[in-house]
Tab-separated table of C-alpha atoms and ligand atoms in Angstrom:
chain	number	residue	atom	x	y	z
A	1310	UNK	CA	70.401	116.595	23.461
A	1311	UNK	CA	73.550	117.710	20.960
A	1312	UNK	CA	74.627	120.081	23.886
A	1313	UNK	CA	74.479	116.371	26.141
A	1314	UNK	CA	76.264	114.167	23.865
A	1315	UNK	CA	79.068	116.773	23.478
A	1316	UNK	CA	79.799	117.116	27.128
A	1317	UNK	CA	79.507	113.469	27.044
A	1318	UNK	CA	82.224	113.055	24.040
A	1319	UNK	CA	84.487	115.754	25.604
A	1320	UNK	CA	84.432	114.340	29.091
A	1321	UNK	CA	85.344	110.954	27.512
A	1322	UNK	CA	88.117	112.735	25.751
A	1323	UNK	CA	89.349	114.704	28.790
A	1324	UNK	CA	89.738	111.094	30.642
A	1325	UNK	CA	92.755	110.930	31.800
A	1326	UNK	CA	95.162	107.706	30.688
A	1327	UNK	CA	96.394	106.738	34.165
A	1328	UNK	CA	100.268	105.698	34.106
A	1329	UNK	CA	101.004	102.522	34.875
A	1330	UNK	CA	103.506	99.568	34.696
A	1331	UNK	CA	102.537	96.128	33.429
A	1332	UNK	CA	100.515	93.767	35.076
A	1333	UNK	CA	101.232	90.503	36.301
A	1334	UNK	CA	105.008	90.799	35.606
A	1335	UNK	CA	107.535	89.144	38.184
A	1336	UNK	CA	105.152	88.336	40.119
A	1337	UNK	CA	107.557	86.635	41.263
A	1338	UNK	CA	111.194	87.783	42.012
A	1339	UNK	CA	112.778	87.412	38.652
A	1340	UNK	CA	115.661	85.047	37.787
A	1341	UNK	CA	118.321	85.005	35.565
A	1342	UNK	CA	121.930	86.208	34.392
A	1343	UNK	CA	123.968	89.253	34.077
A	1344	UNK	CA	127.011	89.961	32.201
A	1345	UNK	CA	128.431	92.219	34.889
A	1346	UNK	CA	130.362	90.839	37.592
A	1347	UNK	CA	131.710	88.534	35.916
A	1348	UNK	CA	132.621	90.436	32.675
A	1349	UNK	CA	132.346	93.942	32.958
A	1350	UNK	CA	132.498	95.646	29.858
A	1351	UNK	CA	133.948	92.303	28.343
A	1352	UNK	CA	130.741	91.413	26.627
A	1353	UNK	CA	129.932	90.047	22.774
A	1354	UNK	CA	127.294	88.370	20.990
A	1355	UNK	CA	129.299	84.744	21.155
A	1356	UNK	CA	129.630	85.415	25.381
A	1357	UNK	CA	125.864	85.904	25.360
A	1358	UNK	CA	125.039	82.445	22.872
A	1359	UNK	CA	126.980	80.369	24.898
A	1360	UNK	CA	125.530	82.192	28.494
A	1361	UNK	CA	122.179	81.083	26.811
A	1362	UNK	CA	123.037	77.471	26.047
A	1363	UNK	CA	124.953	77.061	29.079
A	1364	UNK	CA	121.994	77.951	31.080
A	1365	UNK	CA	120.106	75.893	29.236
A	1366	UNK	CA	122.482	72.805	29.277
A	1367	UNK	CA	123.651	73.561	33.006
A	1368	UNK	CA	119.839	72.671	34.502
A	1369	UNK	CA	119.672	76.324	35.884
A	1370	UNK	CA	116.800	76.821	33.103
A	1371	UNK	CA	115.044	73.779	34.566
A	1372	UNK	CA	115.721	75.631	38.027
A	1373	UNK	CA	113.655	78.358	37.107
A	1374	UNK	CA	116.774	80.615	35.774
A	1375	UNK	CA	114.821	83.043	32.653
A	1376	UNK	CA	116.264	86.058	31.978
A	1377	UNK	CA	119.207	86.453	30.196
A	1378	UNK	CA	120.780	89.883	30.610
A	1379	UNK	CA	123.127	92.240	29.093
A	1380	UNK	CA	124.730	95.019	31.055
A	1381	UNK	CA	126.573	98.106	30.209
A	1382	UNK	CA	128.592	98.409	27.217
A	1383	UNK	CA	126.632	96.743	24.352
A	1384	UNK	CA	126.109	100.542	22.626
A	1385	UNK	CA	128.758	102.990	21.589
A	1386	UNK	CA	126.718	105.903	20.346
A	1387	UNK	CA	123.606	107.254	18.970
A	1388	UNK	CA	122.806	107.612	15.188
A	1389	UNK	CA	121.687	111.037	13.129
A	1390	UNK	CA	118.059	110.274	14.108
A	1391	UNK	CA	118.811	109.679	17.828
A	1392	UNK	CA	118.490	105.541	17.363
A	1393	UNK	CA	120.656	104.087	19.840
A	1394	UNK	CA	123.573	102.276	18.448
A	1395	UNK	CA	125.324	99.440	19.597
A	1396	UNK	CA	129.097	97.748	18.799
A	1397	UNK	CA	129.377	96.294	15.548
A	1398	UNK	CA	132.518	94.636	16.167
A	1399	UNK	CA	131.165	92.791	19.462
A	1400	UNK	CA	127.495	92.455	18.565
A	1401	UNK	CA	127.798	91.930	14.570
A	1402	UNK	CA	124.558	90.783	13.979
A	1403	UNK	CA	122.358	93.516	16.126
A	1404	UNK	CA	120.374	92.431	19.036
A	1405	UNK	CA	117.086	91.598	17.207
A	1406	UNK	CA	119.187	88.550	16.346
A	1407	UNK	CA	121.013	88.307	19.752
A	1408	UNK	CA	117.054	88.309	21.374
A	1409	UNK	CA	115.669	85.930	18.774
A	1410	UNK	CA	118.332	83.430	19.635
A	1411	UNK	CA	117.845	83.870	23.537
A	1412	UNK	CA	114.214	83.148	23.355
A	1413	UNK	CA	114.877	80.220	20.788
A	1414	UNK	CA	116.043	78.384	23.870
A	1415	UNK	CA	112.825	79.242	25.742
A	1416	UNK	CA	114.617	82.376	27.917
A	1417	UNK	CA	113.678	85.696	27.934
A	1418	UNK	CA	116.321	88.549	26.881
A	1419	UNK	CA	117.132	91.721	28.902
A	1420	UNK	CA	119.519	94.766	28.267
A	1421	UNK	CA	120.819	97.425	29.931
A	1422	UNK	CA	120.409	101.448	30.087
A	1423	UNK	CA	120.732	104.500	32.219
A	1424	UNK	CA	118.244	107.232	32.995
A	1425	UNK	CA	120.833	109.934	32.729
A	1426	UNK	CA	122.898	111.322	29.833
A	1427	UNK	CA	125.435	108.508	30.082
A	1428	UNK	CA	125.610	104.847	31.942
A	1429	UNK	CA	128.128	104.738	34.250
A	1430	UNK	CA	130.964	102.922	31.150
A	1431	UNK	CA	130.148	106.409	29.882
A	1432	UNK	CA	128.181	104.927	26.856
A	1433	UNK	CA	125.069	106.944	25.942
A	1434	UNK	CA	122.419	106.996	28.363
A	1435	UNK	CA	118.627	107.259	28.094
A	1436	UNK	CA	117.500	110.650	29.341
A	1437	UNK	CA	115.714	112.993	26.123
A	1438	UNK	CA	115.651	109.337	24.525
A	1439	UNK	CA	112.876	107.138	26.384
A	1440	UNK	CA	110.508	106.736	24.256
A	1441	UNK	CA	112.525	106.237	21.299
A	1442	UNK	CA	114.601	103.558	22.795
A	1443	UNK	CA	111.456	101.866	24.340
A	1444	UNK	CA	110.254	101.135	20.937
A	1445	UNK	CA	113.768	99.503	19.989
A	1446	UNK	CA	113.668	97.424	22.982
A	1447	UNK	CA	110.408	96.250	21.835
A	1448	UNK	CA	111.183	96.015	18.103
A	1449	UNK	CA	114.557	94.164	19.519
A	1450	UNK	CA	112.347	91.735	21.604
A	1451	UNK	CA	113.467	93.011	25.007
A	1452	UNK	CA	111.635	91.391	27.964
A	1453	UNK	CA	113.661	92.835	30.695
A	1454	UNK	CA	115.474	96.524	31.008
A	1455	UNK	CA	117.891	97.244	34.104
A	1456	UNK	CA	117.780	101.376	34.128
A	1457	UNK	CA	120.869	102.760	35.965
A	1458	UNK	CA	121.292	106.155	37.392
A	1459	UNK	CA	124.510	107.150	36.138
A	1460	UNK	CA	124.896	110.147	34.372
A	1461	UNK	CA	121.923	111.717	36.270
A	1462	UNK	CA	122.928	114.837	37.451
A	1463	UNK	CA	120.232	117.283	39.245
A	1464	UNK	CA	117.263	114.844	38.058
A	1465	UNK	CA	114.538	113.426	40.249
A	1466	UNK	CA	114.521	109.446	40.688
A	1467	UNK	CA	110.877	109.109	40.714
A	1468	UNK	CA	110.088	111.293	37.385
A	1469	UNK	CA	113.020	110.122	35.595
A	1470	UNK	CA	112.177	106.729	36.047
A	1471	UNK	CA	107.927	106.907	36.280
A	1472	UNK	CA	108.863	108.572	32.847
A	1473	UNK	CA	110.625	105.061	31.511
A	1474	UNK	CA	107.497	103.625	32.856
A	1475	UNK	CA	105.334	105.213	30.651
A	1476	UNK	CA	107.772	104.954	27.823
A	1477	UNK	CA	107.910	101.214	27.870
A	1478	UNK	CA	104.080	101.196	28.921
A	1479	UNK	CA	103.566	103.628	25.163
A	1480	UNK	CA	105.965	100.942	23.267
A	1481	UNK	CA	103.321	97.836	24.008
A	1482	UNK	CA	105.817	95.024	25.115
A	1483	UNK	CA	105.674	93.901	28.134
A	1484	UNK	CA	109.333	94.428	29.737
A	1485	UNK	CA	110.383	93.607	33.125
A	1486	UNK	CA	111.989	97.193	34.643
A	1487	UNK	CA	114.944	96.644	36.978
A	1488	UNK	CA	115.497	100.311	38.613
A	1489	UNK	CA	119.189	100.991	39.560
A	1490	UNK	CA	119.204	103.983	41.136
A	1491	UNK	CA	121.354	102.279	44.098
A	1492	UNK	CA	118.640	103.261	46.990
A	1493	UNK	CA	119.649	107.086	46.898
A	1494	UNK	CA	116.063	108.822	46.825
A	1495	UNK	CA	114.892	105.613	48.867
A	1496	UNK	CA	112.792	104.124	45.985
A	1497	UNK	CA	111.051	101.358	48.119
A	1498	UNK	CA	108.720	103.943	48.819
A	1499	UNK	CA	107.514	105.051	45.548
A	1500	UNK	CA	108.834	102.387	43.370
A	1501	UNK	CA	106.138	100.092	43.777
A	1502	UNK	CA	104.254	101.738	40.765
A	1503	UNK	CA	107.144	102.492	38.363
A	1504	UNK	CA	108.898	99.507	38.437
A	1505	UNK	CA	109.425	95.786	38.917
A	1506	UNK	CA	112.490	95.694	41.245
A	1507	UNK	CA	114.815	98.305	42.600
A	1508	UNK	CA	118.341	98.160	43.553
A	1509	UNK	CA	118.026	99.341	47.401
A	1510	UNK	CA	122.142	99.687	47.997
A	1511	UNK	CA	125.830	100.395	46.211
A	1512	UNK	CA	126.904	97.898	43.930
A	1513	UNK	CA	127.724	94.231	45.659
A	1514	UNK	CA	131.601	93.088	45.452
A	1515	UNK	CA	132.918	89.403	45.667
A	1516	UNK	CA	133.533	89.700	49.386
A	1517	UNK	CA	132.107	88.146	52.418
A	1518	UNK	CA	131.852	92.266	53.877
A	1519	UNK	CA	130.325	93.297	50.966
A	1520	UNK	CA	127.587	90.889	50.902
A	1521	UNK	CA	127.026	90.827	54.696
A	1522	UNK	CA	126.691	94.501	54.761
A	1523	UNK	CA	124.309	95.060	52.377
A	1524	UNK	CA	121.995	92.257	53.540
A	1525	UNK	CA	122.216	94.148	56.338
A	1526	UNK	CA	120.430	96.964	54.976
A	1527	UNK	CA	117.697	94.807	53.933
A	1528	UNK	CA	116.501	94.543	57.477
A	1529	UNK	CA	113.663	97.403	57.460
A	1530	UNK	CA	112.705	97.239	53.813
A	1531	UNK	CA	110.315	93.729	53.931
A	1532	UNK	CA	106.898	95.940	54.282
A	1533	UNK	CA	107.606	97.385	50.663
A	1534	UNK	CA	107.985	94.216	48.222
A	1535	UNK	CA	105.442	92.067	47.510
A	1536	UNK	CA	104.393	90.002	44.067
A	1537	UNK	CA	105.490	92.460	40.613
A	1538	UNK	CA	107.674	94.439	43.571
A	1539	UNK	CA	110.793	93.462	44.607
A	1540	UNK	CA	113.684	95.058	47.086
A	1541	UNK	CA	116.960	94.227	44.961
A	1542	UNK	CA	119.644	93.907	47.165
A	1543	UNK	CA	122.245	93.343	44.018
A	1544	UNK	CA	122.833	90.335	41.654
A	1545	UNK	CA	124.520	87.187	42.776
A	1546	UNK	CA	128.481	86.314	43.038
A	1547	UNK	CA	128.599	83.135	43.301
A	1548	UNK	CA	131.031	81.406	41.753
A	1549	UNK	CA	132.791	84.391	41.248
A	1550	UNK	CA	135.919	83.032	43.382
A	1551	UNK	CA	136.066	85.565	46.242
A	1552	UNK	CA	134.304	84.252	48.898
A	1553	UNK	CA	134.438	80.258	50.257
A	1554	UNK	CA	131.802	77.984	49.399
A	1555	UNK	CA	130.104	78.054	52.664
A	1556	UNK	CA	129.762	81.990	52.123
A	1557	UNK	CA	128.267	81.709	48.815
A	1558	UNK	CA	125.565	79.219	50.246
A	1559	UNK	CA	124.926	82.061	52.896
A	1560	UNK	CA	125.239	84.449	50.695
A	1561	UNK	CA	122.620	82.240	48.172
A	1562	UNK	CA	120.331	81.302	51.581
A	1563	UNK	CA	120.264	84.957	52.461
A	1564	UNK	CA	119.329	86.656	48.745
A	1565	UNK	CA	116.693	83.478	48.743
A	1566	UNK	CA	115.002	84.549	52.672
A	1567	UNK	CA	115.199	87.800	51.266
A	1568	UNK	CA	112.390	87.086	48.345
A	1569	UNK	CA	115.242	88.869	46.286
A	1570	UNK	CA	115.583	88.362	42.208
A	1571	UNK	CA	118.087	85.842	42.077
A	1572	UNK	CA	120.120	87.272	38.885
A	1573	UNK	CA	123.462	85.272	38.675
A	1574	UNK	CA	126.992	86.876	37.543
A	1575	UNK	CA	129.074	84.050	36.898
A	1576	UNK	CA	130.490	81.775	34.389
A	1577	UNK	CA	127.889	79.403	33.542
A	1578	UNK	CA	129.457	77.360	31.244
A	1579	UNK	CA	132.184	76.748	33.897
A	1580	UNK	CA	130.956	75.699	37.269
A	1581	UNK	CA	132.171	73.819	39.599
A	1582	UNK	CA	129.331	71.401	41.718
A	1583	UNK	CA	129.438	72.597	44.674
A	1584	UNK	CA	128.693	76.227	43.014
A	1585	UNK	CA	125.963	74.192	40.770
A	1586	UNK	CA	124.769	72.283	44.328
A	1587	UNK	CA	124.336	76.223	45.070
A	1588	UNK	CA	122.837	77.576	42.355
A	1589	UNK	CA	120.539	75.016	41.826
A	1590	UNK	CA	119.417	74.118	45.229
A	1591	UNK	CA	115.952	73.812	44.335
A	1592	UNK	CA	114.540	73.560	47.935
A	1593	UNK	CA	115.729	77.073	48.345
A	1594	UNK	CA	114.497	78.916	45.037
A	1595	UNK	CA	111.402	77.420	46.416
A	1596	UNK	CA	111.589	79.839	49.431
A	1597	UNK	CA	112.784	82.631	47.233
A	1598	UNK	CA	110.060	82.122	44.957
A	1599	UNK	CA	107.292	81.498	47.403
A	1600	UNK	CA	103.755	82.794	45.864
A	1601	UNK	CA	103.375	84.777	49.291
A	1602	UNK	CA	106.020	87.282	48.129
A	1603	UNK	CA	106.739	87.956	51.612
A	1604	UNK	CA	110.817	88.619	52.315
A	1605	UNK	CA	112.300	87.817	55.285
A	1606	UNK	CA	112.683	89.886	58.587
A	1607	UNK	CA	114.683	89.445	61.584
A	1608	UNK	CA	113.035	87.770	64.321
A	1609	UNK	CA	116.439	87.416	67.245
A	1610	UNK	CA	119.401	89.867	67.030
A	1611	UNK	CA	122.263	88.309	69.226
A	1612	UNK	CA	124.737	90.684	67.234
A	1613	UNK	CA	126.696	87.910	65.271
A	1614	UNK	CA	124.257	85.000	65.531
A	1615	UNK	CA	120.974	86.430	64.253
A	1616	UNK	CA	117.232	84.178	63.361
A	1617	UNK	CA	115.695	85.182	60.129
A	1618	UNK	CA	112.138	84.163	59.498
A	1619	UNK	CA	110.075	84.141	56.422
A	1620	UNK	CA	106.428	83.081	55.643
A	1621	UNK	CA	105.509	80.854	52.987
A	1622	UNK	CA	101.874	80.074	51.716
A	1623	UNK	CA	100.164	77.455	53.252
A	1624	UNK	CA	101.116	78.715	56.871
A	1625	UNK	CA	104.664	77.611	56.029
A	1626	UNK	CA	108.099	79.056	57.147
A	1627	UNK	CA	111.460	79.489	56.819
A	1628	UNK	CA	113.835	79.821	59.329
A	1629	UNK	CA	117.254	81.062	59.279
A	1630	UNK	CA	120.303	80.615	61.476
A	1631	UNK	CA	122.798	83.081	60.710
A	1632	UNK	CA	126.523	83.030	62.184
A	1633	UNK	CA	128.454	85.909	61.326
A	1634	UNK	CA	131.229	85.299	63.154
A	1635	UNK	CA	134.755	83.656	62.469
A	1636	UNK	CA	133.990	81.194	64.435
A	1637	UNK	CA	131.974	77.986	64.908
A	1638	UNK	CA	128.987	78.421	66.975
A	1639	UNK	CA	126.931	75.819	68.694
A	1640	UNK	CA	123.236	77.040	69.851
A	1641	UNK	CA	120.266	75.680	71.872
A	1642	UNK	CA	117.546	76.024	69.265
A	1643	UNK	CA	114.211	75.454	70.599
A	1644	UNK	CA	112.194	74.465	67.897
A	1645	UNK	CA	108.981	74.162	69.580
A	1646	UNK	CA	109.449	78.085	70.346
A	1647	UNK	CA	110.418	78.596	66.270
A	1648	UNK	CA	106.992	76.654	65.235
A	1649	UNK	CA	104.881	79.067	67.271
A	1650	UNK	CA	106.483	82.086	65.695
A	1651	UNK	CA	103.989	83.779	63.272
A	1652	UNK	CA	103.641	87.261	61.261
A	1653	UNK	CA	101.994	90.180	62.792
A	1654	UNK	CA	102.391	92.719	59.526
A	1655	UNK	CA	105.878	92.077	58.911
A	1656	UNK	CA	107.280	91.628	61.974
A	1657	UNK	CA	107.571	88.141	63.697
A	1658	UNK	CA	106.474	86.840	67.397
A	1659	UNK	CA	105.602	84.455	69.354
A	1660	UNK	CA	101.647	84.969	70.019
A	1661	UNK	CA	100.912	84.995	74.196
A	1662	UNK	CA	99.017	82.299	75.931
A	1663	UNK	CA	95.514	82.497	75.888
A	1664	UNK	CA	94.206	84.294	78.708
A	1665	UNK	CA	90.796	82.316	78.931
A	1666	UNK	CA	89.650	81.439	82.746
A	1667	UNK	CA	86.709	82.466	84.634
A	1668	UNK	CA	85.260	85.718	84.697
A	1669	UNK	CA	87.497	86.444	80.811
A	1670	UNK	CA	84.540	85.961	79.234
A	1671	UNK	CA	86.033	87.249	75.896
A	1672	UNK	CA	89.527	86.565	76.229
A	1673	UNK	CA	90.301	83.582	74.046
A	1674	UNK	CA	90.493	81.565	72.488
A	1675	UNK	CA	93.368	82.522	70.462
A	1676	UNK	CA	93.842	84.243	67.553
A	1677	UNK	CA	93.474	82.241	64.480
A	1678	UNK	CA	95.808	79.932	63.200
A	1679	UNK	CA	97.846	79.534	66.466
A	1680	UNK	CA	96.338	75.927	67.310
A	1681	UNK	CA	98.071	74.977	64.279
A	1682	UNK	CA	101.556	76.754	64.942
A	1683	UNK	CA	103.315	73.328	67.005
A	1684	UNK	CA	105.643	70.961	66.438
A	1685	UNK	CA	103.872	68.212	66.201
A	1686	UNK	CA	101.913	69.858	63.075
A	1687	UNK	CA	105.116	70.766	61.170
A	1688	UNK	CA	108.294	68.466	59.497
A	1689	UNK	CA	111.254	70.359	59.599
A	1690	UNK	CA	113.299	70.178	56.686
A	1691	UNK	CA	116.935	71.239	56.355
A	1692	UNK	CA	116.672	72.925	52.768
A	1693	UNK	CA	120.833	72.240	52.946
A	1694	UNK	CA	121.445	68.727	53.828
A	1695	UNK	CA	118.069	67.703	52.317
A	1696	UNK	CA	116.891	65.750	54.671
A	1697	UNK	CA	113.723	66.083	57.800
A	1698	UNK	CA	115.069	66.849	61.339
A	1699	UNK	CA	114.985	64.638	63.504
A	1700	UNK	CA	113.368	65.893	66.446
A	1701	UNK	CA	113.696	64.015	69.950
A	1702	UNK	CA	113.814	66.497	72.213
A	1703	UNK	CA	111.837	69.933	71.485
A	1704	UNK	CA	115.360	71.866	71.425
A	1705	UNK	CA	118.894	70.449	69.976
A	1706	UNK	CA	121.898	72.397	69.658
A	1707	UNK	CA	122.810	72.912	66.668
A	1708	UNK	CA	126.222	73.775	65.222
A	1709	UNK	CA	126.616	76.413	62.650
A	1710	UNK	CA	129.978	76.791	60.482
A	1711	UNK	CA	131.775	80.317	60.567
A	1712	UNK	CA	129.997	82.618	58.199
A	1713	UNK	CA	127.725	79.920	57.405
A	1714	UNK	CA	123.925	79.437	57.738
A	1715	UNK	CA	121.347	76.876	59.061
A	1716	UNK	CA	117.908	76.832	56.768
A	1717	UNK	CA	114.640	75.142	58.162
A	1718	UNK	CA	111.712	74.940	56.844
A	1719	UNK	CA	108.400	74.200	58.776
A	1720	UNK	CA	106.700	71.755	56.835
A	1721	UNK	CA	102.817	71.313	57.455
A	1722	UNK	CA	102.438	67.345	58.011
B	252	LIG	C1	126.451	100.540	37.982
B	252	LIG	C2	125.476	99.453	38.406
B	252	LIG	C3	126.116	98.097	38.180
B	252	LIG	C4	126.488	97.947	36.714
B	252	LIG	C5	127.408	99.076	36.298
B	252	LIG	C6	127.643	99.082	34.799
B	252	LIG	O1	127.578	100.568	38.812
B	252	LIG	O2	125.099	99.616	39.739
B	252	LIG	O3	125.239	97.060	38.582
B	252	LIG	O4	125.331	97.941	35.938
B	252	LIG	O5	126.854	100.340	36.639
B	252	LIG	O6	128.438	100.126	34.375
């Protein structure tokens, strides 16, 4: 009996504790601000007050904006016992205080590290310190951490940052973990464990080419994210001032088809309305934030004038109409054809006719849910001009502005 219960105790002791991430965190894609493209290495405890209240007194809280994060260049060495330490003169209260007063405003408060030796400002980095700065982020109140991969040198992406996992897992607070390792050991294929969201390209720039090109590399990555697992295709310009305003509402449009975190770099205390109108367009965070999780994949290639489709819950969709040409384009949409289009995995068609007729015993009807995908089931909203379509004819053309976007979405009725 003894000999029993002490293979019993010892097996129990020799269970191993399986790593894991946090549950039910960004479920789904996470929202917020970041101090970097805006403000570089230009941050301060008074930038990140009044990025909190203006979020708060802009509406973009009420929009669903939560996180408020700090990028590189809040710490400026380490301390005799290895604490990380961060700039007096810029943060003179410490960020327990900065965190309290984020979350007094009902946000949530992120920060900003590297797995290497140093973060790419050259400021210390994480690596040889991840457990010890995963218990300051908690003792801070950190609910989000964006983990860059400067400073990296010979290391694997998948251990370094599976090993922040289990750092952050040890410390007990549930943190958000933003992987930055720019899509360079292709972590949509084993990210989906470690973290919360992974950057999937180079960093984004304020340019029409910039952004265009890396949604472009988006297009075969929609099978990997799903609720708590997001492809990260960069964090938002808009209002940034390089682009026009019709490429910032494709660029906004596209992040949103994309189910991608919608993490905004601009001034927030300083916005015009037609970059609010943007920002805040809550018909499209509703696509983005969909409970499906699904992102986006592309359904017609015509080179420059391409149709994006997404599913939403409730056998929704959204469509998307993308010109990325210079020029105006005017297209024969067929929207009876668009409201037939459904999911099969992640890529889009239109199902084939029924075969049913004698001797098919068998053959139909059709597969389920297609009685359901026409026209006269759906509304079609315009998630831009807020308003329903108005359909006469099955197909309209429709124009589309240079570098601009149309956005429908199939309604059920
Ligand atoms: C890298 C990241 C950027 C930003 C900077 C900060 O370039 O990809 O998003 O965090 O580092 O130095």
């Amino acid at each position: 009996m003894k000999k029993i219960l002490s293979v019993f105790i010892l097996g129990f002791l020799f269970i191993p504790v399986l790593p894991q991430k946090f549950e039910n965190l960004a479920l789904t894609p996470p929202m917020g601000w970041n101090s970097w493209n805006k403000y570089q290495c230009n941050v301060s405890e008074a930038l990140i007050m009044q990025m909190a209240d203006a979020m708060v007194n802009s509406g973009m809280k009420d929009a669903g904006y939560q996180y408020i994060v700090i990028d590189d260049c809040w710490q400026v060495s380490r301390d005799e016992n290895g604490e990380i330490v961060p700039d007096k003169g810029r943060f003179p209260h410490g960020m327990k205080y900065l965190a309290d007063y984020v979350h007094s405003k009902g946000l949530k408060f992120g920060i900003y590290s590297s797995a290497g030796k140093v973060t790419c400002q050259e400021r210390p980095g994480g690596l040889g310190h991840e457990y010890q700065d995963a218990r300051t982020y908690a003792r801070y109140g950190v609910d989000y951490l964006k983990y860059d991969w400067c400073g990296s040198s010979t290391q694997d992406g998948k251990s370094s940052y599976s090993n922040m996992r289990d750092a952050l897992y040890a410390a007990g607070r549930p943190i958000v973990f933003s992987i930055c390792e720019w899509g360079t050991s292709k972590p949509w294929e084993w990210a989906g464990t470690v973290g919360n969201l992974w950057r999937t390209t180079g960093d984004i720039s304020d340019s029409w080419n910039s952004m265009i090109d890396i949604f472009g590399k988006q297009r075969d990555l929609a099978k990997y994210a799903g609720p708590g697992k997001w492809n990260d295709p960069d964090m938002l310009e808009v209002g940034n001032g390089g682009m026009t305003t019709e490429e910032y509402r494709t660029h906004f449009s596209l992040w949103c088809m994309l189910a991608s975190p919608l993490i905004a770099g601009n001034d927030l205390a300083n916005m015009t309305s037609e970059i609010q109108s943007i920002l805040m367009n809550k018909e499209m965070i509703a696509i983005d934030q969909d409970s499906l999780g699904r992102q986006a994949s592309c359904f017609r290639d015509n080179g420059e004038y391409q149709i994006w489709v997404k599913s939403l819950s409730g056998n929704e969709k959204a469509v998307c109409l993308l010109n990325k040409s210079d020029e105006k384009k005017s297209v024969l949409v067929d929207f009876a054809l668009l409201a037939k289009i459904r999911s099969f995995g992640f890529r889009y068609e239109i199902p084939e006719p029924a075969q049913e007729g004698p001797g098919m015993p068998g053959m139909g009807p059709k597969p389920f849910g297609d009685k359901l995908l026409t026209l006269e089931n759906y509304r079609i909203r315009d998630l831009w001009e807020h308003k329903d379509l108005v359909v006469k004819e099955s197909s309209a053309y429709i124009d589309i502005p240079p570098h601009g976007v149309k956005i429908y979405r199939f309604i059920k009725k």
